[in-house]
XYZ file of C-alpha atoms in Angstrom:
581
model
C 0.000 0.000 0.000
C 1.277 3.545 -0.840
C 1.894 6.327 1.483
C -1.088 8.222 -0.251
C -3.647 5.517 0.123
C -2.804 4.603 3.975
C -2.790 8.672 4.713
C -6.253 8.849 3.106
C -7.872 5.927 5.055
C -6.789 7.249 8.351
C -8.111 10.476 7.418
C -11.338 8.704 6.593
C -11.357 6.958 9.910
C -10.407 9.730 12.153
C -13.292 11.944 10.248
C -15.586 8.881 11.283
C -14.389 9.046 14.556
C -15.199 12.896 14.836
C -18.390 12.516 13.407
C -19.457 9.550 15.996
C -18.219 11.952 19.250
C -19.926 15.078 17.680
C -23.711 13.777 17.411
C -23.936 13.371 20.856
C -22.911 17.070 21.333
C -25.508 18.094 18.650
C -28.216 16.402 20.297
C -27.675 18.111 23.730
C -29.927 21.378 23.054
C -32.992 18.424 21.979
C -32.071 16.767 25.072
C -32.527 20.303 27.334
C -35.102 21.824 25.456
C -37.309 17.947 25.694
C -36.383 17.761 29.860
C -37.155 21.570 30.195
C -40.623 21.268 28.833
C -41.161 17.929 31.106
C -40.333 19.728 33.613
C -42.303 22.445 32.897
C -45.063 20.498 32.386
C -44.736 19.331 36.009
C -44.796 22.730 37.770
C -47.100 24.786 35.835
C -50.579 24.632 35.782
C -51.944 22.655 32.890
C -53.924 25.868 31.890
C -50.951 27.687 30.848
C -49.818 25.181 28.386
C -52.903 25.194 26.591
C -52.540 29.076 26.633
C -49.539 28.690 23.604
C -50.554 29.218 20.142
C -50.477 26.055 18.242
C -48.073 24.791 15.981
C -47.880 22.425 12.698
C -47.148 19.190 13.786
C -46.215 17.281 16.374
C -43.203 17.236 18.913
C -43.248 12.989 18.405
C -42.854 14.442 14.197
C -39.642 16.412 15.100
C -38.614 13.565 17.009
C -39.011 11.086 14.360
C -37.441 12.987 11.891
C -34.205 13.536 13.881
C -33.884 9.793 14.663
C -33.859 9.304 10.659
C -31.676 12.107 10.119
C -29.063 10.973 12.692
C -29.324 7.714 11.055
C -28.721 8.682 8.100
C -25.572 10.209 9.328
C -24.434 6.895 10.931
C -25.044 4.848 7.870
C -23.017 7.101 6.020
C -19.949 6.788 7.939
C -20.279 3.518 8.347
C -20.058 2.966 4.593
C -17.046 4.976 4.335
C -18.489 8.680 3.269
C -17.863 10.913 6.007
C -17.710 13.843 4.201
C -21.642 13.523 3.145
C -22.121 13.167 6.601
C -19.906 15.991 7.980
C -21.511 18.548 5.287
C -24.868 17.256 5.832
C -24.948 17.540 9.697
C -23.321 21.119 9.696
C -26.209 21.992 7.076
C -28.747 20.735 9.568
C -27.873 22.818 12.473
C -27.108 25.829 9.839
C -30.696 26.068 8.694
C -32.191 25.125 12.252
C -29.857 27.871 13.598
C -30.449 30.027 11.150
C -34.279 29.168 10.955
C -34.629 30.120 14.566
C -32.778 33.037 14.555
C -34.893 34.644 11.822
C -38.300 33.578 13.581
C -36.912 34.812 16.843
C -35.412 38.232 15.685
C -32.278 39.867 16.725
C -32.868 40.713 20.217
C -33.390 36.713 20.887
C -30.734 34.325 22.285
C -31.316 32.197 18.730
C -28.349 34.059 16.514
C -25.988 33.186 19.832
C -26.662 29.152 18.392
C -24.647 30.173 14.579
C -21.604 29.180 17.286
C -22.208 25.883 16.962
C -22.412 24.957 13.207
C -19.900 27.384 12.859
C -17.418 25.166 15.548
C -18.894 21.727 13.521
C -17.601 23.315 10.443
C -14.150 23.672 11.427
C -13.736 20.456 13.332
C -15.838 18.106 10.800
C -14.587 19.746 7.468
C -12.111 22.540 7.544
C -11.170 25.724 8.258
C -12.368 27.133 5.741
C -15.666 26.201 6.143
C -15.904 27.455 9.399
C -14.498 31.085 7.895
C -17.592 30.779 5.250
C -20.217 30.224 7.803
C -18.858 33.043 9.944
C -19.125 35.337 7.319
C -22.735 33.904 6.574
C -23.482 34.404 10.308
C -22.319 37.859 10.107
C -24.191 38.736 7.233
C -27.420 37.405 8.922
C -27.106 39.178 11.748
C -26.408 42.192 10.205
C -29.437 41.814 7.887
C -31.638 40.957 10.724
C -29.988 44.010 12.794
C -30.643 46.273 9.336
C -34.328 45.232 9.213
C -34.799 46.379 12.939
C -33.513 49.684 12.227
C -35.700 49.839 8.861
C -39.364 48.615 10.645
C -39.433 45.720 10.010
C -39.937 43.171 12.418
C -39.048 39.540 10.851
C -40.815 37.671 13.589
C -43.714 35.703 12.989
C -44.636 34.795 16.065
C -44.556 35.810 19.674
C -42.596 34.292 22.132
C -43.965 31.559 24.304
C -45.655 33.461 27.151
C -43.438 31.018 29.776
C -40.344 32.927 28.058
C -42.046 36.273 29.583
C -43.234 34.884 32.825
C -39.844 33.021 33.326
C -37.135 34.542 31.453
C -34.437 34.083 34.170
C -35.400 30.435 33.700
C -35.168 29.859 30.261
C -31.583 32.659 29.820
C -30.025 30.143 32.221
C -30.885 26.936 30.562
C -29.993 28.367 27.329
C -26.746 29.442 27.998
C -25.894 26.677 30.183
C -26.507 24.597 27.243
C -24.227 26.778 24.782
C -21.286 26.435 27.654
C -21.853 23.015 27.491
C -21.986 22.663 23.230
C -18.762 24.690 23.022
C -17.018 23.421 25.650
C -18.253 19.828 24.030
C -16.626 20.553 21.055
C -13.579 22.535 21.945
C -12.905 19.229 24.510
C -13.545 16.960 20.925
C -10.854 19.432 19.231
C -8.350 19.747 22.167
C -8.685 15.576 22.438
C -8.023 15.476 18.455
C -5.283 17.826 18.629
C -3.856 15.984 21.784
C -4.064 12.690 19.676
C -2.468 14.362 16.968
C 0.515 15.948 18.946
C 1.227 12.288 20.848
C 1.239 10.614 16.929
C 3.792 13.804 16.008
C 5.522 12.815 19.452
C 5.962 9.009 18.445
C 6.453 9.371 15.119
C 9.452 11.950 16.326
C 11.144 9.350 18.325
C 10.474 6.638 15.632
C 12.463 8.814 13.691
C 14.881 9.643 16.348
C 15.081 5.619 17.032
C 15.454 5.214 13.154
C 18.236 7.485 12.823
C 19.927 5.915 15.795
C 19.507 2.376 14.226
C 20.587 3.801 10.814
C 23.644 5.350 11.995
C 24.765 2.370 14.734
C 24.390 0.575 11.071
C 26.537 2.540 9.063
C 29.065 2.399 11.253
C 28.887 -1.277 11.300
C 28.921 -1.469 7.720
C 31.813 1.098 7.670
C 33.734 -0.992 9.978
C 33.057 -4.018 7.847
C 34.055 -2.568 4.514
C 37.420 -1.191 6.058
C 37.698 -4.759 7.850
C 37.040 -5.910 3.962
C 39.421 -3.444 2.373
C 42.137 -4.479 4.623
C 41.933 -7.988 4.059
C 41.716 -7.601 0.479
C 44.707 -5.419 0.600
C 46.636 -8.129 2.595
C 45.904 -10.809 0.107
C 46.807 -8.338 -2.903
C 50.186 -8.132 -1.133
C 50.302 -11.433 -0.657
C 49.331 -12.233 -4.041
C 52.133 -9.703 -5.755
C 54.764 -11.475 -3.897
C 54.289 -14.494 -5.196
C 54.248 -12.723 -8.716
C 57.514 -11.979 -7.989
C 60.571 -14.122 -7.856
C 60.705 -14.205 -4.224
C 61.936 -16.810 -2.323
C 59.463 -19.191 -0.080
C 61.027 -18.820 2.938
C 59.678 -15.004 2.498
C 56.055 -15.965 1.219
C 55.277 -18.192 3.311
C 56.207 -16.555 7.195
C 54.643 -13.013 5.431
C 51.041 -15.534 4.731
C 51.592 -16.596 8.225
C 52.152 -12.968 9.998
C 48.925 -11.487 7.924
C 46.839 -14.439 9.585
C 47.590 -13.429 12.814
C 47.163 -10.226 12.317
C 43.954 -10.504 9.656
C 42.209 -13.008 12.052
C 43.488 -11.697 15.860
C 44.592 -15.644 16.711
C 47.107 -16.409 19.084
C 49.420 -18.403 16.957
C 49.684 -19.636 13.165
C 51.468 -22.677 11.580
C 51.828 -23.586 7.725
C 52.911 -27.227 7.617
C 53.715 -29.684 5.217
C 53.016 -33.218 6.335
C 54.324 -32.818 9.883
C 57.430 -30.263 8.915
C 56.353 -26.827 9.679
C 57.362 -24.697 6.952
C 56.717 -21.146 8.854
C 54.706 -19.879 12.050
C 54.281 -16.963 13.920
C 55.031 -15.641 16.345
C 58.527 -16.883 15.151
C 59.093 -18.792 18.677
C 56.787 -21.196 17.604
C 58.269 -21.831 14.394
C 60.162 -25.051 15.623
C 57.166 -26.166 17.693
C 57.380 -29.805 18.178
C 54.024 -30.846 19.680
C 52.024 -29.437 16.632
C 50.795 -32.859 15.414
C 47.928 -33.273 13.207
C 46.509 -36.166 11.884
C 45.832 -36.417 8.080
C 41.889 -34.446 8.105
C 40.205 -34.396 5.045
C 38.224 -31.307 5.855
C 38.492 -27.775 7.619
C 37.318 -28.462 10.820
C 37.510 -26.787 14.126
C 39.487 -28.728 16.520
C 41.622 -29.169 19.831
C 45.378 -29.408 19.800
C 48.142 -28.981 22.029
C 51.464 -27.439 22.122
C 54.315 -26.282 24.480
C 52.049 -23.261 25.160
C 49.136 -25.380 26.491
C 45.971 -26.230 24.692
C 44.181 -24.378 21.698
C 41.155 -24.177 20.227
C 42.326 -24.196 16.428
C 41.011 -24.153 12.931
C 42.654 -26.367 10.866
C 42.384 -26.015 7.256
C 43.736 -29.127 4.902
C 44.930 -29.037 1.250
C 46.227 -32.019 -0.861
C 48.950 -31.286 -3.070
C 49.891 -34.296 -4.981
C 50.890 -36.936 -2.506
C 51.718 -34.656 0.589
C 49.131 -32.396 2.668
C 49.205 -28.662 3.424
C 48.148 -27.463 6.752
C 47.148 -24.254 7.642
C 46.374 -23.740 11.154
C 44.853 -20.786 13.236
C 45.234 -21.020 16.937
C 43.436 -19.098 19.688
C 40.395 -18.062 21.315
C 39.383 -15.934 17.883
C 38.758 -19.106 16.625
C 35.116 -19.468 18.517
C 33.859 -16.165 17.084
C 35.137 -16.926 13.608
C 31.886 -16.294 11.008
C 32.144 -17.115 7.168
C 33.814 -14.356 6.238
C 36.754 -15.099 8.701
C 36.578 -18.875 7.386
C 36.425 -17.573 3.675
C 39.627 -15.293 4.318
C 41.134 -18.751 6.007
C 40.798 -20.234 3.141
C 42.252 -17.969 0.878
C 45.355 -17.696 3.009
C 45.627 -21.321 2.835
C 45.316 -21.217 -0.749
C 48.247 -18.967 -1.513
C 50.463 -20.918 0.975
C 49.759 -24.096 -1.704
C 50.339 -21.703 -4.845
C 53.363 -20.680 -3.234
C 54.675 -24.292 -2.651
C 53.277 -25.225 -6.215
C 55.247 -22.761 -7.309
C 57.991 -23.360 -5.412
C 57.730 -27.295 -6.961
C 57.153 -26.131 -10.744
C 59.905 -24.346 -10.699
C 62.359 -26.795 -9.204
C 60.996 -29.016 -11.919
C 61.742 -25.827 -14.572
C 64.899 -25.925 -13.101
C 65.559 -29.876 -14.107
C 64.430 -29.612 -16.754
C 66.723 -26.864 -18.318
C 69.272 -28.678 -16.896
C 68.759 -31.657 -18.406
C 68.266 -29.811 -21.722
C 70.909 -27.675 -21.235
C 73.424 -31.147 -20.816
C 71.190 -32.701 -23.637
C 72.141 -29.737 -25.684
C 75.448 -29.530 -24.964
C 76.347 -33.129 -25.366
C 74.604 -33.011 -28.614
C 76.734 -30.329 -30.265
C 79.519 -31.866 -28.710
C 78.735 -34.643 -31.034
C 77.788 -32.623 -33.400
C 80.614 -30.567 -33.975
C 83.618 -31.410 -31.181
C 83.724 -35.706 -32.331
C 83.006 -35.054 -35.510
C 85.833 -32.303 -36.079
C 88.147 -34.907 -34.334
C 87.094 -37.430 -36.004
C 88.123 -35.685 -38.998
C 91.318 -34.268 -37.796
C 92.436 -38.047 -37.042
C 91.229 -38.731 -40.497
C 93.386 -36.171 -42.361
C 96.409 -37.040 -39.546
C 96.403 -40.703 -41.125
C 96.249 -39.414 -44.182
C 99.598 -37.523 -43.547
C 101.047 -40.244 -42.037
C 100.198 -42.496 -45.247
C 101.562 -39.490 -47.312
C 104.733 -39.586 -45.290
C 105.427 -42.932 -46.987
C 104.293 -42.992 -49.923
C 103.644 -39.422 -51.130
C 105.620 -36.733 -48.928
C 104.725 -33.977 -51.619
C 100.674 -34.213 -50.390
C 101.810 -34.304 -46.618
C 101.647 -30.363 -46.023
C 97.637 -30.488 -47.903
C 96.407 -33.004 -45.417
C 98.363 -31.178 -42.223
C 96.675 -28.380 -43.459
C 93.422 -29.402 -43.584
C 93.666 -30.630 -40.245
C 94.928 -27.339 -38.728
C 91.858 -26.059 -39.955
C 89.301 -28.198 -38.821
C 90.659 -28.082 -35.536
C 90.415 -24.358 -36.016
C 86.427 -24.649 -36.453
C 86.413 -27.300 -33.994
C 87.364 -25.085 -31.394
C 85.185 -22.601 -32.501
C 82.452 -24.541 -32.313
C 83.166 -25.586 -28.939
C 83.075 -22.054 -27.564
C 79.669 -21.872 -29.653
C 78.126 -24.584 -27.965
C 79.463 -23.510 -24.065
C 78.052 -19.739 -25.105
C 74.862 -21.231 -26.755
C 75.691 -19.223 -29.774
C 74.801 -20.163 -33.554
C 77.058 -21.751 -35.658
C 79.996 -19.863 -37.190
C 78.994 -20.978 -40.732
C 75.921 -18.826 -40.365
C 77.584 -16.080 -38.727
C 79.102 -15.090 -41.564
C 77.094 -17.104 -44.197
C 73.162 -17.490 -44.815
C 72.412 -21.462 -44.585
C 72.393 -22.581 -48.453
C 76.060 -20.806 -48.608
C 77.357 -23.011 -45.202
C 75.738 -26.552 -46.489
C 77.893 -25.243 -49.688
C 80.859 -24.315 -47.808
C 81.074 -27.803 -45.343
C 80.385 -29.970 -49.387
C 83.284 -27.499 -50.266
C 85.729 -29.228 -47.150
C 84.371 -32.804 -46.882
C 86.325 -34.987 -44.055
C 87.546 -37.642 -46.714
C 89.783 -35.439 -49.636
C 87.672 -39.134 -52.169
C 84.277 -37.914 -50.886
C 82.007 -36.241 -53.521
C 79.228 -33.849 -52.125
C 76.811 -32.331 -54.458
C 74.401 -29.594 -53.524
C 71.740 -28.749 -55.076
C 68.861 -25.278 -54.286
C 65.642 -26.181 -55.635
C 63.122 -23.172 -54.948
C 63.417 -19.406 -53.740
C 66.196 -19.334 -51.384
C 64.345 -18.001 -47.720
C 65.673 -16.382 -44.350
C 64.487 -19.387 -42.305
C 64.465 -19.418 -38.474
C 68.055 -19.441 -36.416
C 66.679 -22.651 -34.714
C 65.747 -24.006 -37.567
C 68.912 -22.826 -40.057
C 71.206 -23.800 -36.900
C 68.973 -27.535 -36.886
C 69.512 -28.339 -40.776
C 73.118 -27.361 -40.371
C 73.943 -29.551 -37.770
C 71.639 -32.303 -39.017
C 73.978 -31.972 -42.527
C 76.911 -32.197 -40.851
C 75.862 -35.263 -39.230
C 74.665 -37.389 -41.983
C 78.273 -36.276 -43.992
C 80.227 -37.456 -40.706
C 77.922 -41.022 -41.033
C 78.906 -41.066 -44.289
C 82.921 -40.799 -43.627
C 82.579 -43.217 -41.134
C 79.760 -45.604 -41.144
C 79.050 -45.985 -45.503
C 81.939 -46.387 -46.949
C 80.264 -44.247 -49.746
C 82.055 -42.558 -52.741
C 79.467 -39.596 -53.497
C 76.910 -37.690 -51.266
C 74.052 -35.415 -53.104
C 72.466 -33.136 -50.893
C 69.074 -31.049 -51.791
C 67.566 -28.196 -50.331
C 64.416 -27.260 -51.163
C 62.489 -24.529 -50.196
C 58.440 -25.221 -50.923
C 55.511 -23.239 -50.093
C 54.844 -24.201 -46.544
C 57.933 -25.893 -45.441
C 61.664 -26.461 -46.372
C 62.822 -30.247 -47.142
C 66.380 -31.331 -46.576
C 67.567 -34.586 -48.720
C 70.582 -36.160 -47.853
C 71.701 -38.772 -50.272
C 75.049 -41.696 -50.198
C 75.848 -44.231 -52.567
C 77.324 -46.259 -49.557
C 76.285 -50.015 -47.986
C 72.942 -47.737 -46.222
C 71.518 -47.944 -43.117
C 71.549 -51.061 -40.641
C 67.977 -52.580 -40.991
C 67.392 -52.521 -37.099
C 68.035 -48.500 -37.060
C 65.310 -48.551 -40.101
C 62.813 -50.953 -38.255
C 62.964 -49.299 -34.813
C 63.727 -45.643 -35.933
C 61.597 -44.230 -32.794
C 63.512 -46.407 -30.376
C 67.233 -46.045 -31.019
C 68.992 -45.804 -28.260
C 72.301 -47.103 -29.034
C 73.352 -44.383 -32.159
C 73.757 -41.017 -30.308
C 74.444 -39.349 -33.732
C 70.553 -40.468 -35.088
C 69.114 -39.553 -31.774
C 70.534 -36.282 -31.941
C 69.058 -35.773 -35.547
C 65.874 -36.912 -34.195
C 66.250 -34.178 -31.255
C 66.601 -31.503 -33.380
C 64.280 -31.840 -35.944
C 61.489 -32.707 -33.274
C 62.413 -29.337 -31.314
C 61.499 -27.155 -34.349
C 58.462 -29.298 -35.280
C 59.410 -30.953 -38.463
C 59.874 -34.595 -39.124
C 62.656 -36.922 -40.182
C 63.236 -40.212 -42.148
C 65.739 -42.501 -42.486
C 65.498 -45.121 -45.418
C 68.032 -46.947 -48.318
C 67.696 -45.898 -51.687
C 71.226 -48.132 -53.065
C 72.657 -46.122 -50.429
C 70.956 -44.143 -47.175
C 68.844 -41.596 -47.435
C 67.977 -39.116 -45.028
C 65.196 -36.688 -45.223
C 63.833 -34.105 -43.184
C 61.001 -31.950 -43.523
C 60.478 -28.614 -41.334
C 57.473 -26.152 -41.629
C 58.087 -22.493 -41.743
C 58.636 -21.182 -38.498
C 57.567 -17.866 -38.222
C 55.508 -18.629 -41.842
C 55.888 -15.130 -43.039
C 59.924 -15.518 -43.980
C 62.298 -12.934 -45.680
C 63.370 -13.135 -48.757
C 67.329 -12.937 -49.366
C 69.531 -13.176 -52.418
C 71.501 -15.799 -53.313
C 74.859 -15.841 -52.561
């Protein structure tokens, strides 16, 4: 219901209300003037009575005719209309008033009753009714005073002749009963206004409760959202440090100090298994007697330490095979609500990121290790064994020249110096991670040119061969190709016994294929059958390595000779054009 529509229905029932207390107070002058005449009756002589001029009707007519007014006037409230019944009784007692006071003339006591419809006006309808029927009243009085002055004498009847033998009698009872009207309804105002200054009085301290509540609430809600903001800001911190490289043995004793402090408890542990990691205060980081079963739950529990017994909360997390244990000690812990659980459980939460964290990155660790040896033994192979491999090569071949040829001694010395030269350079490659120093200075068809240019074996034959625009590829995957090439020509010097080695680049639209191609005895038909499970041919499984690094794929098979091909996709696709050199 709307403010409008309950106002209106109490003003509709307190109207009623008026309306009900005020008939009583119009029917007092009926009342007098009935008991006045009975009483009358009883002390005069009968003769007297009969001595009054007769009127139309009957006293039982007036009588009958007020019950059904009055009725009227109940019927009407009662179905909700006070208003018809407010104007309709104040325009009863205006035109009896008035009625009486025209038949009676100035000089009567009849004008002194305008008081009364003129009080009903104001109390039944409003003020301004009770200003019209003043001015009404004035005007008839003055009319009534005009037409005594002017002759004429509005009166059509004389007096009763008891009001001449009597008239102390019937001045007293009339005024009596005009105190008695007035003071009737200035007593119904006064109560009405009374009622309505108590309502203004409880309604003021409603308020005045109201704004107590409202501002006892505020301030609880103020304290809550700073409670809030400083909790959120301790988890933000908390959070950011474990964005950061920071060590655990920070994270975790700061998690462990904002606990404490976040939740008021007495003590805080963060364990793993039964090792506590941190605590605080920091006396009880070594605590011994904090033992807790395996829970699989947060539960509220009782446990004890070398500072006596505690209530604590105990909040579980299982990370992989071990459990993390967060637990909040002290008599907080009773008066902890859902928030305080909530903010519990986020603190335990970060404690696990941070040790997942810490775990990932031991494992990150490992990892690069064991790349970083996988790597280096790999180029070590790569480039160290097989530049020795062909420096002991070209040193039997000097030997053998010794003997039999001393004139081609100083070629093979040579070539020896310098492929121990490039071996050493590509030893302080590998230690420094660096690319190969045939694509420092050359792009990577010009360095598969250069190492057919210097084969190992002075008999070997290597052919290349560019099918395709010549492309910027990669350093990963120029650096893989390379050192895939020089593999398969170092297999060739010492595994194929092979005359002549043809090696193809080409460069297609999506991907660059490398063909590497021997007229030797081929490969051993337990590398081709189990070419995803070699384990005994480091060379191979470095070639494998690479090429599965940089996404591509490779295949070993024997063509009247071996024949090794790899295929790598573009990596980025979009690749820049070069010139050939």
């Amino acid at each position: 219901m709307s403010n409008k529509l309950k106002i209106d229905r109490e003003q509709t029932q307190w109207r009623s209300s008026t309306i009900l207390r005020s008939l009583p107070i119009m029917l007092i002058p009926i009342a007098v003037a009935i008991i006045s005449v009975l009483w009358l009756r009883m002390k005069l002589p009968a003769e007297q009575f009969n001595q009054q001029p007769q009127r139309d009707g009957t006293p039982i007519t007036a009588i009958v005719v007020i019950i059904m007014f009055v009725s009227a006037l109940i019927i009407f409230v009662r179905l909700g209309r006070p208003t018809i019944s407010a104007f309709a009784l104040v325009g009863f007692w205006t035109l009896i008033t008035t009625s009486l006071a025209v038949r009676s003339g100035i000089t009567s006591f009849f004008p002194a009753l305008l008081v009364l419809p003129i009080c009903a006006a104001g109390l039944l309808i409003d003020r301004s009714a009770s200003i019209g029927l003043a001015v009404l009243a004035s005007l008839l009085v003055t009319s009534l005073a005009w037409a005594k002055l002017q002759g004429y004498d509005l009166a059509r009847q004389a007096p009763p002749s008891v009001f001449n033998r009597y008239p102390w009698l019937v001045s007293t009872v009339f005024w009596i009963t005009l105190f008695w009207m007035v003071a009737s309804m200035t007593w119904l105002l006064a109560g009405n206004l009374q009622r309505a200054l108590q309502q203004s009085r409880a309604h003021a301290q409603d308020l005045e409760q109201l704004r107590s509540q409202l501002e006892q609430r505020v301030q609880a809600q103020t304290a809550e959202l700073a409670q809030r903001t400083h909790r959120a800001e301790a988890l933000y911190n908390i959070s950011s440090a474990l964005a950061l490289p920071a060590d655990i043995t920070q994270i975790l004793p700061l998690i462990a100090e904002q606990a404490h402090q976040l939740l008021h408890v007495d003590y805080t542990w963060i364990m793993l298994n039964h090792q506590c990691l941190a605590a605080y205060p920091h006396a009880a980081a070594h605590e011994p007697n904090v033992q807790i079963e395996p829970i699989p739950a947060t539960k509220v529990m009782s446990i004890s330490s070398k500072f006596g017994e505690h209530t604590a909360l105990v909040l579980p997390f299982q990370l992989e095979h071990d459990q993390v244990l967060l637990i909040l000690a002290g008599a907080a812990i009773a008066q902890a609500n859902a928030d305080d659980r909530a903010l519990a459980e986020g603190l335990r939460d970060q404690a696990v990121v941070a040790l997942n964290n810490q775990r990932l990155l031991a494992q990150v660790r490992d990892k690069a290790m064991l790349e970083e040896r996988t790597r280096l033994a790999r180029d070590i192979h790569d480039t160290l064994a097989q530049g020795l491999t062909g420096i002991v090569i070209q040193l039997g071949a000097t030997q053998r020249a010794l003997v039999y040829s001393p004139s081609e001694s100083s070629t093979h010395l040579a070539l020896a110096s310098r492929m121990a030269r490039e071996a050493l350079a590509e030893a302080r490659a590998s230690v420094w991670n660096l690319r190969a120093p045939l694509l420092d200075a050359h792009s990577l068809t010009k360095a598969i040119q250069e190492l057919a240019a210097h084969p190992m074996r002075p008999d070997l034959q290597v052919d290349v061969q560019i099918d395709g625009q010549a492309l910027r590829l990669d350093l990963h995957d120029e650096t893989a190709l390379l050192r895939i090439t020089q593999e398969a020509l170092a297999n060739v010097v010492k595994h194929s016994k092979a005359e002549h080695v043809s090696i193809q680049l080409i460069y297609g639209a999506s991907s660059v294929e490398l063909l590497i191609h021997d007229n030797g005895t081929g490969f051993d038909q337990t590398i081709l059958t189990n070419q995803m499970q070699m384990t005994n041919h480091f060379g191979l499984i470095g070639m494998r390595e690479r090429v599965a690094q940089i996404g591509g794929s490779l295949e070993l098979s024997n063509q009247q000779g071996a024949v090794v091909h790899v295929q790598i996709p573009y990596n980025p696709p979009q690749t820049v054009l070069v010139e050939m050199e």
